[in-house]
Coordinates of C-alpha atoms in Angstrom, one line a residue:
Chain A
M473 CA 0.0 0.0 0.0
N474 CA 2.7 2.4 1.1
A475 CA 4.9 1.5 -1.8
E476 CA 2.1 2.0 -4.2
Q477 CA 1.4 5.5 -2.8
A478 CA 5.0 6.4 -3.0
N479 CA 5.1 5.2 -6.6
N480 CA 2.0 7.3 -7.4
Q481 CA 3.6 10.3 -5.8
S482 CA 6.8 10.0 -7.7
T483 CA 4.9 9.7 -11.1
E484 CA 2.9 12.8 -10.1
Q485 CA 6.1 14.6 -9.4
K486 CA 7.5 13.5 -12.7
K487 CA 4.4 14.8 -14.4
K488 CA 4.8 18.2 -12.7
K489 CA 8.3 18.6 -13.9
V490 CA 7.3 18.5 -17.5
D491 CA 5.4 21.7 -18.3
S492 CA 2.4 21.7 -20.6
P493 CA 3.2 22.8 -24.1
F494 CA 1.3 26.0 -23.4
K495 CA 3.4 26.8 -20.3
R496 CA 6.6 26.0 -22.1
S497 CA 5.8 28.2 -25.1
A498 CA 4.7 31.0 -22.7
K499 CA 8.0 30.8 -20.8
D500 CA 10.0 30.7 -24.0
F501 CA 8.0 33.6 -25.2
Y502 CA 8.7 35.7 -22.2
K503 CA 12.4 34.9 -22.2
K504 CA 12.7 36.1 -25.8
L505 CA 10.5 39.1 -25.1
K506 CA 12.8 40.2 -22.3
K507 CA 15.8 40.2 -24.6
N508 CA 14.3 42.6 -27.1
K509 CA 14.4 46.2 -26.1
S510 CA 11.8 47.6 -28.5
A511 CA 9.3 44.9 -27.6
L512 CA 9.8 45.8 -24.0
I513 CA 9.4 49.5 -24.6
G514 CA 6.3 48.9 -26.7
G515 CA 4.9 46.5 -24.1
Y516 CA 5.3 49.0 -21.3
L517 CA 3.8 51.8 -23.4
I518 CA 0.7 49.5 -24.1
I519 CA 0.4 48.7 -20.5
A520 CA 0.6 52.4 -19.6
L521 CA -2.1 53.3 -22.2
I522 CA -4.4 50.6 -20.8
I523 CA -3.9 51.8 -17.3
I524 CA -4.7 55.4 -18.4
A525 CA -7.7 54.2 -20.3
I526 CA -9.1 52.3 -17.3
V527 CA -8.1 54.6 -14.4
G528 CA -8.1 58.0 -16.2
P529 CA -11.9 58.4 -16.4
F530 CA -12.2 58.3 -12.6
F531 CA -9.9 61.3 -12.3
T532 CA -11.3 63.6 -15.0
V533 CA -13.2 66.5 -13.6
Y534 CA -15.7 66.9 -16.4
D535 CA -18.2 64.6 -18.1
P536 CA -17.1 63.7 -21.6
V537 CA -20.6 64.0 -23.2
H538 CA -22.9 66.0 -20.9
D539 CA -20.7 68.8 -19.5
T540 CA -21.6 71.4 -22.1
D541 CA -20.8 75.0 -21.3
Y542 CA -21.4 77.4 -24.2
M543 CA -19.6 80.2 -22.3
V544 CA -16.3 78.5 -23.0
K545 CA -16.8 76.9 -26.3
L546 CA -13.9 76.5 -28.8
Q547 CA -11.3 77.8 -26.3
G548 CA -7.6 76.8 -26.7
P549 CA -5.7 74.9 -24.1
S550 CA -5.6 76.5 -20.7
A551 CA -5.1 75.5 -17.0
E552 CA -8.8 74.5 -16.6
H553 CA -9.0 72.8 -20.0
W554 CA -5.7 71.2 -20.8
F555 CA -6.6 70.3 -24.3
G556 CA -9.1 73.2 -24.8
T557 CA -12.8 72.9 -25.4
D558 CA -15.0 71.9 -28.3
H559 CA -18.0 73.6 -30.0
H560 CA -20.3 72.6 -27.1
G561 CA -17.8 73.8 -24.5
R562 CA -16.9 70.3 -23.5
D563 CA -13.4 69.5 -22.1
V564 CA -11.4 67.9 -24.9
F565 CA -8.9 66.4 -22.4
T566 CA -11.8 64.5 -20.7
R567 CA -13.1 63.4 -24.0
V568 CA -9.7 62.1 -25.2
I569 CA -9.1 60.2 -22.0
H570 CA -12.5 58.6 -22.2
G571 CA -12.1 58.0 -25.9
L572 CA -8.8 56.2 -25.4
G573 CA -10.6 53.3 -23.7
I574 CA -13.2 53.1 -26.5
T575 CA -10.6 53.2 -29.2
L576 CA -8.4 50.6 -27.5
G577 CA -11.4 48.5 -26.7
I578 CA -12.5 48.4 -30.4
G579 CA -8.9 47.4 -31.4
F580 CA -8.7 44.6 -28.9
F581 CA -12.2 43.4 -29.4
A582 CA -12.0 43.3 -33.2
T583 CA -8.6 41.6 -33.1
I584 CA -9.7 38.9 -30.7
L585 CA -13.0 38.3 -32.5
G586 CA -11.5 38.2 -36.0
G587 CA -8.4 36.5 -34.7
I588 CA -10.3 33.5 -33.2
V589 CA -12.2 32.9 -36.4
G590 CA -9.1 33.4 -38.5
V591 CA -6.9 31.1 -36.4
L592 CA -9.6 28.3 -36.5
V593 CA -10.0 28.7 -40.2
G594 CA -6.3 28.7 -40.7
I595 CA -5.6 25.6 -38.6
I596 CA -8.4 23.7 -40.2
S597 CA -7.2 24.7 -43.6
G598 CA -3.6 23.8 -42.9
Y599 CA -4.3 20.6 -40.9
Y600 CA -6.8 18.9 -43.2
G601 CA -5.4 20.2 -46.4
G602 CA -6.8 19.0 -49.7
R603 CA -10.1 20.3 -50.9
V604 CA -11.1 22.0 -47.6
D605 CA -7.9 23.9 -47.8
S606 CA -8.2 25.1 -51.3
I607 CA -11.8 26.2 -50.8
I608 CA -11.0 28.1 -47.6
M609 CA -7.9 29.7 -49.1
R610 CA -9.8 30.8 -52.3
L611 CA -12.4 32.4 -49.9
M612 CA -9.6 34.2 -48.1
D613 CA -8.2 35.4 -51.4
V614 CA -11.5 36.9 -52.2
L615 CA -11.6 38.8 -48.9
L616 CA -8.0 39.9 -49.4
A617 CA -8.9 41.3 -52.8
F618 CA -10.4 44.3 -51.1
P619 CA -7.4 46.4 -50.0
G620 CA -7.2 48.2 -46.7
I621 CA -10.3 50.0 -45.5
L622 CA -12.3 49.0 -48.6
L623 CA -13.6 45.7 -47.3
A624 CA -14.8 47.5 -44.1
L625 CA -16.4 50.1 -46.3
A626 CA -18.2 47.5 -48.3
L627 CA -19.4 45.7 -45.2
I628 CA -20.6 48.9 -43.6
S629 CA -22.6 49.7 -46.7
I630 CA -24.6 46.5 -45.9
L631 CA -24.6 46.7 -42.1
G632 CA -25.2 50.4 -41.8
A633 CA -23.1 53.0 -40.0
S634 CA -22.5 52.4 -36.3
L635 CA -19.7 51.6 -33.9
Q636 CA -20.9 48.0 -33.4
N637 CA -20.9 47.4 -37.2
V638 CA -17.4 48.9 -37.5
V639 CA -16.2 46.3 -35.0
I640 CA -17.8 43.5 -37.0
A641 CA -16.4 44.9 -40.3
V642 CA -12.9 45.2 -38.9
S643 CA -13.0 41.7 -37.4
I644 CA -14.0 40.2 -40.8
F645 CA -11.1 42.1 -42.3
A646 CA -8.9 40.3 -39.7
I647 CA -9.9 36.8 -40.6
P648 CA -7.9 36.3 -43.9
T649 CA -4.7 37.8 -42.5
F650 CA -4.8 35.5 -39.5
A651 CA -5.9 32.5 -41.5
R652 CA -3.0 32.8 -43.9
I653 CA -0.3 33.0 -41.3
V654 CA -1.8 30.3 -39.1
R655 CA -2.2 28.0 -42.1
G656 CA 1.5 28.4 -43.0
S657 CA 2.6 27.7 -39.5
T658 CA 0.3 24.7 -39.2
L659 CA 1.6 23.2 -42.4
A660 CA 5.2 23.6 -41.0
T661 CA 4.2 22.0 -37.7
K662 CA 1.9 19.2 -38.6
N663 CA 4.5 17.0 -40.2
L664 CA 6.9 17.1 -37.3
E665 CA 7.7 13.8 -35.7
Y666 CA 6.1 14.4 -32.4
I667 CA 2.7 15.1 -34.1
D668 CA 3.1 11.7 -35.9
A669 CA 3.8 10.2 -32.5
M670 CA 0.7 11.7 -31.0
R671 CA -1.4 10.3 -33.9
A672 CA 0.2 6.9 -33.5
L673 CA -0.8 7.0 -29.8
G674 CA -4.4 7.5 -30.9
A675 CA -4.9 11.2 -30.1
S676 CA -7.9 12.7 -31.8
D677 CA -7.6 15.5 -34.3
A678 CA -9.1 18.0 -31.9
R679 CA -6.6 17.0 -29.3
I680 CA -3.6 17.3 -31.6
I681 CA -4.8 20.6 -33.0
F682 CA -5.5 22.3 -29.7
K683 CA -3.0 20.7 -27.3
H684 CA 0.0 20.3 -29.6
I685 CA -0.2 22.4 -32.8
F686 CA -1.8 25.5 -31.3
P687 CA 0.7 26.1 -28.6
N688 CA 3.5 25.8 -31.1
I689 CA 2.2 28.3 -33.5
L690 CA 1.4 30.8 -30.8
S691 CA 4.2 33.1 -31.5
P692 CA 3.3 34.1 -35.0
I693 CA -0.3 34.5 -33.9
I694 CA 0.8 36.9 -31.1
V695 CA 3.0 38.9 -33.4
Q696 CA 0.1 39.2 -36.0
A697 CA -2.3 40.1 -33.2
S698 CA -0.2 42.9 -31.9
L699 CA 0.3 44.3 -35.4
F700 CA -3.4 43.9 -36.3
V701 CA -4.5 45.8 -33.2
A702 CA -2.8 48.8 -34.8
T703 CA -4.5 48.2 -38.2
A704 CA -7.9 47.7 -36.5
I705 CA -7.6 50.9 -34.6
L706 CA -6.5 52.8 -37.7
S707 CA -9.4 51.4 -39.7
A708 CA -12.0 51.9 -37.0
S709 CA -11.0 55.4 -36.2
G710 CA -10.8 56.2 -40.0
L711 CA -14.4 54.9 -40.4
S712 CA -15.5 57.0 -37.5
F713 CA -13.7 60.0 -39.0
L714 CA -15.7 59.4 -42.2
G715 CA -18.9 59.4 -40.2
L716 CA -19.5 55.7 -40.7
G717 CA -18.5 54.5 -37.2
A718 CA -19.0 56.0 -33.8
Q719 CA -21.5 58.8 -34.0
P720 CA -21.2 62.3 -32.7
P721 CA -21.6 62.5 -28.9
S722 CA -19.4 59.5 -28.5
P723 CA -15.8 60.5 -27.5
E724 CA -14.2 57.8 -29.7
L725 CA -11.0 59.3 -30.9
G726 CA -11.8 59.2 -34.6
A727 CA -15.2 60.7 -33.9
I728 CA -13.7 63.6 -31.9
L729 CA -11.3 64.1 -34.8
S730 CA -14.1 64.1 -37.3
N731 CA -15.9 66.7 -35.3
G732 CA -12.7 68.8 -34.9
R733 CA -12.4 69.0 -38.6
D734 CA -15.4 71.3 -38.8
F735 CA -13.5 73.8 -36.6
M736 CA -10.1 73.7 -38.2
W737 CA -10.2 77.4 -38.9
D738 CA -10.8 78.7 -35.4
A739 CA -10.0 75.7 -33.1
G740 CA -7.3 73.4 -34.5
H741 CA -6.6 71.9 -31.1
I742 CA -9.8 69.8 -31.2
A743 CA -8.4 67.7 -34.0
L744 CA -4.8 67.8 -32.8
F745 CA -5.2 65.9 -29.5
P746 CA -7.3 62.9 -30.5
G747 CA -5.0 62.4 -33.5
L748 CA -2.0 62.5 -31.2
G749 CA -3.7 59.9 -29.1
I750 CA -4.3 57.6 -32.0
M751 CA -0.7 58.0 -33.1
I752 CA 0.7 57.1 -29.7
I753 CA -1.5 54.0 -29.6
L754 CA -0.4 52.9 -33.1
L755 CA 3.2 53.7 -32.2
A756 CA 3.1 51.5 -29.1
F757 CA 1.6 48.5 -31.0
N758 CA 3.9 48.9 -34.0
V759 CA 7.0 49.0 -31.8
F760 CA 5.8 46.1 -29.7
G761 CA 4.9 44.0 -32.8
D762 CA 8.1 44.8 -34.6
G763 CA 10.2 43.9 -31.5
L764 CA 8.2 40.7 -31.0
R765 CA 8.7 39.7 -34.6
D766 CA 12.4 40.2 -34.4
A767 CA 12.6 38.3 -31.1
L768 CA 10.6 35.4 -32.3
D769 CA 11.7 35.2 -35.9
P770 CA 14.0 32.2 -36.2
K771 CA 15.7 33.8 -39.2
M772 CA 17.1 36.5 -37.0
K773 CA 18.9 34.1 -34.7
K774 CA 22.4 34.4 -35.9
Chain O
M828 CA 7.7 31.9 -67.3
F829 CA 4.8 31.8 -69.8
Q830 CA 3.3 28.8 -67.9
F831 CA 3.6 30.7 -64.7
I832 CA 1.7 33.7 -66.0
V833 CA -1.0 31.5 -67.5
R834 CA -1.4 29.6 -64.2
R835 CA -1.6 32.9 -62.2
L836 CA -4.2 34.2 -64.7
L837 CA -6.3 31.1 -64.3
Q838 CA -6.1 31.4 -60.5
L839 CA -7.5 34.9 -60.8
I840 CA -10.8 33.6 -62.2
P841 CA -12.2 32.2 -59.0
V842 CA -11.0 35.2 -57.0
L843 CA -12.6 37.6 -59.4
L844 CA -15.8 35.6 -59.5
G845 CA -15.8 35.6 -55.7
V846 CA -15.3 39.4 -55.7
T847 CA -18.3 39.9 -58.0
I848 CA -20.4 37.6 -55.8
L849 CA -19.5 39.5 -52.7
V850 CA -20.2 42.9 -54.3
F851 CA -23.4 41.6 -55.8
S852 CA -24.6 40.5 -52.3
L853 CA -24.0 43.9 -50.9
M854 CA -27.3 45.0 -52.3
H855 CA -29.2 41.8 -51.5
L856 CA -28.0 41.4 -47.9
S857 CA -28.8 44.9 -46.9
P858 CA -32.1 45.4 -45.1
G859 CA -34.8 47.3 -47.0
N860 CA -36.3 47.0 -50.4
P861 CA -34.2 48.7 -53.1
A862 CA -37.4 49.8 -54.9
H863 CA -38.5 51.6 -51.7
I864 CA -35.1 53.4 -51.5
I865 CA -35.4 54.6 -55.1
A866 CA -39.0 55.6 -55.0
G867 CA -39.1 56.9 -51.4
E868 CA -40.8 55.3 -48.4
S869 CA -44.3 56.8 -49.1
A870 CA -44.4 55.9 -52.8
P871 CA -47.6 54.2 -54.1
K872 CA -47.6 50.5 -54.4
D873 CA -47.7 50.3 -58.2
T874 CA -44.7 52.6 -58.6
V875 CA -42.7 50.4 -56.3
E876 CA -43.8 47.3 -58.3
Q877 CA -42.9 49.0 -61.5
I878 CA -39.4 49.7 -60.3
E879 CA -39.1 46.2 -58.9
E880 CA -40.0 44.9 -62.4
R881 CA -37.6 47.2 -64.2
L882 CA -34.7 46.3 -61.9
G883 CA -35.6 42.6 -62.3
L884 CA -35.9 42.2 -58.5
N885 CA -38.5 39.6 -58.9
D886 CA -36.3 37.3 -61.0
P887 CA -34.6 34.3 -59.3
I888 CA -31.4 35.3 -57.5
L889 CA -29.2 33.4 -59.9
V890 CA -30.7 35.1 -62.9
Q891 CA -30.1 38.4 -61.2
Y892 CA -26.5 37.5 -60.5
G893 CA -26.1 36.5 -64.2
N894 CA -27.4 39.8 -65.3
F895 CA -25.1 41.6 -62.9
L896 CA -22.1 39.6 -64.2
K897 CA -23.1 40.5 -67.8
D898 CA -23.3 44.2 -66.8
V899 CA -20.0 44.1 -65.1
V900 CA -18.3 42.6 -68.1
T901 CA -19.7 45.2 -70.3
L902 CA -18.9 47.9 -67.7
D903 CA -22.5 48.9 -67.5
F904 CA -23.3 49.4 -63.9
G905 CA -26.9 50.6 -64.3
N906 CA -28.2 54.0 -63.1
S907 CA -27.5 55.6 -59.8
W908 CA -30.4 55.5 -57.3
R909 CA -29.5 58.9 -56.2
T910 CA -28.9 60.9 -59.3
S911 CA -30.5 58.5 -61.9
L912 CA -27.4 59.1 -64.1
P913 CA -25.6 56.1 -65.5
V914 CA -23.1 55.0 -62.9
S915 CA -20.2 54.6 -65.3
E916 CA -20.7 58.2 -66.4
E917 CA -20.3 59.5 -62.8
L918 CA -17.6 57.0 -61.9
W919 CA -14.9 57.4 -64.6
P920 CA -14.1 61.1 -64.1
K921 CA -13.8 60.5 -60.4
F922 CA -11.8 57.3 -60.9
W923 CA -9.2 59.3 -62.8
V924 CA -8.9 61.8 -60.0
T925 CA -8.3 59.0 -57.5
F926 CA -6.0 57.2 -59.9
E927 CA -3.9 60.4 -60.3
L928 CA -3.8 60.9 -56.6
S929 CA -2.6 57.3 -56.0
V930 CA 0.0 57.4 -58.7
Y931 CA 1.5 60.7 -57.6
S932 CA 1.5 59.4 -54.0
T933 CA 3.1 56.1 -55.0
I934 CA 5.9 58.0 -56.9
F935 CA 6.3 60.3 -53.8
S936 CA 6.6 57.4 -51.4
I937 CA 9.0 55.4 -53.7
F938 CA 11.2 58.4 -54.1
L939 CA 11.3 59.4 -50.5
G940 CA 11.3 55.8 -49.2
L941 CA 14.2 54.6 -51.4
I942 CA 16.5 57.5 -50.6
A943 CA 15.8 57.3 -46.9
G944 CA 16.2 53.6 -46.8
I945 CA 19.5 53.6 -48.8
I946 CA 21.0 56.3 -46.6
S947 CA 19.9 54.4 -43.5
A948 CA 21.4 51.1 -44.7
V949 CA 24.7 52.6 -46.0
R950 CA 25.3 54.3 -42.7
Q951 CA 23.8 51.7 -40.3
Y952 CA 23.6 52.9 -36.7
S953 CA 24.7 56.5 -37.6
V954 CA 22.7 59.5 -36.4
A955 CA 21.1 59.7 -39.8
D956 CA 20.1 56.1 -39.7
V957 CA 18.6 56.3 -36.3
S958 CA 16.7 59.5 -37.0
I959 CA 15.4 58.2 -40.4
M960 CA 14.1 55.0 -38.8
L961 CA 12.5 57.0 -35.9
V962 CA 10.8 59.3 -38.4
A963 CA 9.7 56.2 -40.4
L964 CA 8.2 54.7 -37.3
F965 CA 6.2 57.9 -36.7
G966 CA 5.2 58.0 -40.4
L967 CA 4.0 54.4 -40.1
S968 CA 1.9 55.2 -37.0
M969 CA 0.3 58.4 -38.2
P970 CA -3.3 58.1 -39.3
N971 CA -3.3 59.8 -42.7
F972 CA -6.5 61.6 -42.1
W973 CA -5.0 63.3 -39.1
L974 CA -1.7 64.1 -40.9
G975 CA -3.8 65.7 -43.6
L976 CA -5.7 67.9 -41.2
M977 CA -2.4 68.9 -39.5
L978 CA -0.8 69.8 -42.8
M979 CA -3.8 71.8 -43.8
Q980 CA -3.7 73.6 -40.4
W981 CA -0.1 74.6 -40.9
F982 CA 0.3 75.2 -44.6
S983 CA -3.2 76.4 -45.5
I984 CA -4.7 78.0 -42.5
N985 CA -1.6 79.4 -40.6
L986 CA 0.8 80.1 -43.4
G987 CA -1.6 80.4 -46.3
W988 CA 0.9 78.8 -48.7
L989 CA -1.2 76.1 -50.2
P990 CA -4.9 75.7 -50.8
A991 CA -6.8 73.6 -48.3
T992 CA -9.2 71.8 -50.6
G993 CA -9.7 70.7 -54.2
W994 CA -7.7 68.8 -56.8
G995 CA -6.1 69.8 -60.1
S996 CA -3.6 72.7 -59.9
A997 CA 0.0 72.0 -58.9
E998 CA -0.5 73.7 -55.5
Q999 CA -3.6 71.6 -54.8
I1000 CA -1.7 68.4 -55.4
V1001 CA 1.0 68.9 -52.8
L1002 CA -0.7 68.3 -49.5
P1003 CA -2.9 65.4 -50.5
V1004 CA 0.1 63.6 -52.0
I1005 CA 2.2 64.1 -48.9
T1006 CA -0.8 62.9 -46.8
L1007 CA -1.4 59.8 -48.7
G1008 CA 2.2 59.0 -49.5
T1009 CA 3.8 59.3 -46.1
M1010 CA 2.8 55.9 -44.7
G1011 CA 4.0 54.2 -47.9
A1012 CA 7.3 56.1 -47.8
A1013 CA 7.8 54.9 -44.2
V1014 CA 7.1 51.2 -45.2
I1015 CA 9.4 51.4 -48.3
A1016 CA 12.2 53.0 -46.3
R1017 CA 12.1 50.3 -43.7
M1018 CA 11.9 47.6 -46.3
T1019 CA 14.7 49.0 -48.4
R1020 CA 16.9 49.3 -45.3
S1021 CA 16.5 45.8 -44.1
S1022 CA 16.7 44.4 -47.6
M1023 CA 19.9 46.3 -48.3
L1024 CA 21.4 45.1 -45.0
D1025 CA 20.6 41.5 -45.9
V1026 CA 22.3 41.9 -49.3
V1027 CA 25.5 43.7 -48.2
T1028 CA 26.5 40.8 -45.9
Q1029 CA 26.4 38.4 -48.8
D1030 CA 29.6 36.9 -50.4
Y1031 CA 29.3 38.4 -53.8
I1032 CA 29.4 41.9 -52.2
R1033 CA 32.5 41.0 -50.4
T1034 CA 34.0 39.7 -53.6
A1035 CA 33.1 43.0 -55.3
R1036 CA 34.8 44.9 -52.6
A1037 CA 37.8 42.6 -52.6
K1038 CA 38.4 43.1 -56.3
G1039 CA 38.8 46.8 -55.5
L1040 CA 35.5 48.3 -56.8
S1041 CA 34.7 51.6 -55.3
E1042 CA 32.2 51.6 -52.5
R1043 CA 29.8 53.6 -54.6
L1044 CA 29.8 51.0 -57.4
V1045 CA 29.4 48.2 -54.9
I1046 CA 26.4 49.8 -53.3
Y1047 CA 24.5 51.3 -56.2
K1048 CA 25.3 48.8 -58.9
H1049 CA 25.7 45.4 -57.1
A1050 CA 23.8 45.7 -53.9
L1051 CA 20.9 47.9 -54.8
K1052 CA 19.8 45.8 -57.8
N1053 CA 19.2 42.8 -55.6
A1054 CA 18.0 44.7 -52.6
L1055 CA 15.2 46.2 -54.6
I1056 CA 13.4 42.9 -55.3
P1057 CA 11.5 42.7 -52.1
V1058 CA 10.8 46.4 -52.3
V1059 CA 8.9 45.8 -55.6
T1060 CA 6.4 43.6 -53.7
V1061 CA 5.9 46.2 -51.1
V1062 CA 5.4 49.0 -53.7
G1063 CA 2.7 46.8 -55.4
L1064 CA 0.9 46.2 -52.1
Q1065 CA 1.2 49.9 -51.3
F1066 CA -0.5 51.0 -54.5
G1067 CA -3.5 49.0 -53.6
S1068 CA -3.7 50.3 -50.1
L1069 CA -3.2 53.8 -51.5
L1070 CA -6.3 53.4 -53.7
A1071 CA -8.2 52.5 -50.6
G1072 CA -6.5 55.0 -48.3
A1073 CA -7.5 57.7 -50.9
V1074 CA -11.0 57.5 -49.4
L1075 CA -9.8 59.2 -46.2
T1076 CA -7.4 61.7 -48.0
E1077 CA -10.2 62.7 -50.4
S1078 CA -12.5 63.3 -47.5
V1079 CA -10.0 65.5 -45.7
F1080 CA -9.2 67.7 -48.7
A1081 CA -12.7 67.6 -50.2
I1082 CA -11.4 66.0 -53.4
N1083 CA -14.1 64.9 -55.7
G1084 CA -12.7 61.4 -56.3
M1085 CA -13.9 57.9 -56.1
G1086 CA -13.3 57.6 -52.3
K1087 CA -15.5 60.5 -51.5
L1088 CA -18.1 59.1 -53.9
I1089 CA -18.1 55.8 -52.0
V1090 CA -18.6 57.4 -48.7
D1091 CA -21.3 59.8 -49.9
R1092 CA -23.2 57.0 -51.6
I1093 CA -22.9 54.6 -48.7
L1094 CA -24.7 57.2 -46.6
A1095 CA -27.2 57.8 -49.3
R1096 CA -27.7 54.0 -49.8
D1097 CA -27.0 54.3 -53.5
F1098 CA -25.9 50.7 -54.0
P1099 CA -25.2 50.6 -57.7
T1100 CA -22.6 53.3 -57.4
V1101 CA -21.0 51.8 -54.3
Q1102 CA -20.9 48.4 -56.0
A1103 CA -19.2 49.7 -59.1
A1104 CA -16.6 51.8 -57.2
V1105 CA -15.7 48.9 -54.8
L1106 CA -15.5 46.5 -57.7
V1107 CA -13.2 48.7 -59.7
I1108 CA -10.8 49.2 -56.8
A1109 CA -10.8 45.5 -56.0
V1110 CA -10.2 44.4 -59.6
I1111 CA -7.3 46.9 -60.0
F1112 CA -5.8 45.7 -56.7
V1113 CA -6.0 42.1 -57.9
L1114 CA -4.4 43.0 -61.2
V1115 CA -1.6 45.0 -59.6
N1116 CA -0.8 42.1 -57.3
L1117 CA -0.6 39.8 -60.4
L1118 CA 1.8 42.2 -62.0
V1119 CA 3.9 42.3 -58.8
D1120 CA 4.0 38.5 -58.7
I1121 CA 5.1 38.3 -62.3
S1122 CA 7.7 40.9 -61.9
Y1123 CA 9.0 39.3 -58.7
K1124 CA 9.3 36.0 -60.5
F1125 CA 11.0 37.7 -63.4
L1126 CA 13.5 39.5 -61.2
N1127 CA 14.2 36.4 -59.1
K1128 CA 14.9 34.3 -62.2
R1129 CA 17.7 36.6 -63.2
I1130 CA 19.2 36.0 -59.8
D1131 CA 19.0 32.3 -60.4
L1132 CA 20.9 32.7 -63.7
D1133 CA 23.6 34.8 -62.0

């Protein structure tokens, strides 16, 4: 009895020592991340932006939408209104701080939504190959035939102009980019010996895909995700700027910018600050994504 | 080579068919009866029915798609629901404006991007390199609609040097081209730099140096030629995103091009016009990509022979 228990314990200990593939790739990922300076800087910048977006709204004195004061409308930056006021006399600083969260939220949400679908589609396409693969990839080619913001525009023309529809349109735009990359990585992974070994041991397709292939193609997915957040934010704020996304009272950064455009002649600051905000967000994600790609790209290991 | 081109052309067929299906479904997936949009919500029933009949909205969907495909091939996109003019009549003048804007911006971004990228690569880690790459990073992260507004603020409103809106005269072209071309210039500069750096570490460059060629000849004759190959791909992709990015630039500078047309007509629910404009951009993008693929293959082949 005792011996059996001891035996059980020792096998349990042995099990613990070998990390799950997820944990291993997470550890590996973090180790590489730490070595790359620009990935670290970008990462810290993103964390700072997220903290400002979450905590900032509790510290702003004014309300982003309802605090109108026509006595101070269209004023330049001052001690009371750091970024000046808009045509309703609302505090632009407050609006930008609130808008930061909305804009970041759109970027993350659209990337995660489109990313999940794109990753699934890409893995299925790469893993099963054959006819499934060629049909899926032709479909992705069709989606990729609409450059940049055009696909989102086409989708908005069906769905109608609203913030929610912009998120849907941008996530659909994410699907083919993720699918392509994931398919490539899956193809490279699925013929490795340990996958054959898993199959020989009788593992199901689902188990192989999610427990063994997915953790191993995580790095390119993360790189793609961080770069796509920038694209998503750029497209979404662009659509809001065109009046096809977030609608006027909303402090989404693109929407504030769109509104500021009407007052370029007497109050240029309204457009200046939300644009700076978008630029800093994009800068953070581009630096982070670039750094990650360098850190994780095996070609760069020399 | 010939076989490769034929194969790529054949591969285009399903993609282009898919594009037409997607564009065709724009109208049919959207809520609301097109006949109501044309005639107005309060139109009498027989007017609506007449319009439905004229547009063939009662035909089976496949027949409708077939007719649409026939129209597309003959470049007849029907009449606008907003202005009742033939769509192609409205579209082409605006298409040329957008095309001009994209071509000028592409030239601007190639010119600026190449020079900056080469300087950066030749003087790796110098002050010039670091500042160029920093500027490129900002250029890459600047939303072009914001850049356009800021340029307008400085050069039109504050300094009064250049007109704030319109398209046509030499002065009117400057700001929109900078606005639209900056992101491309940044992408090309980064690509040129990394591609040059890849090339200059290769053996044949060392050989060229060893046999006593001047540094200038090594860089501009031997290294640049091969370093430009990946840049060609980027330029091709850039042209497509410029066509789409023109939507925002045109909106900023009130340029009467295709992008502005798309946005205006989306808001007005004028589907035939939106369909035609989206289709034209997508088809051009696909064709440019094909050209890029072919030129890439062509350039690569020469390397194989070397």
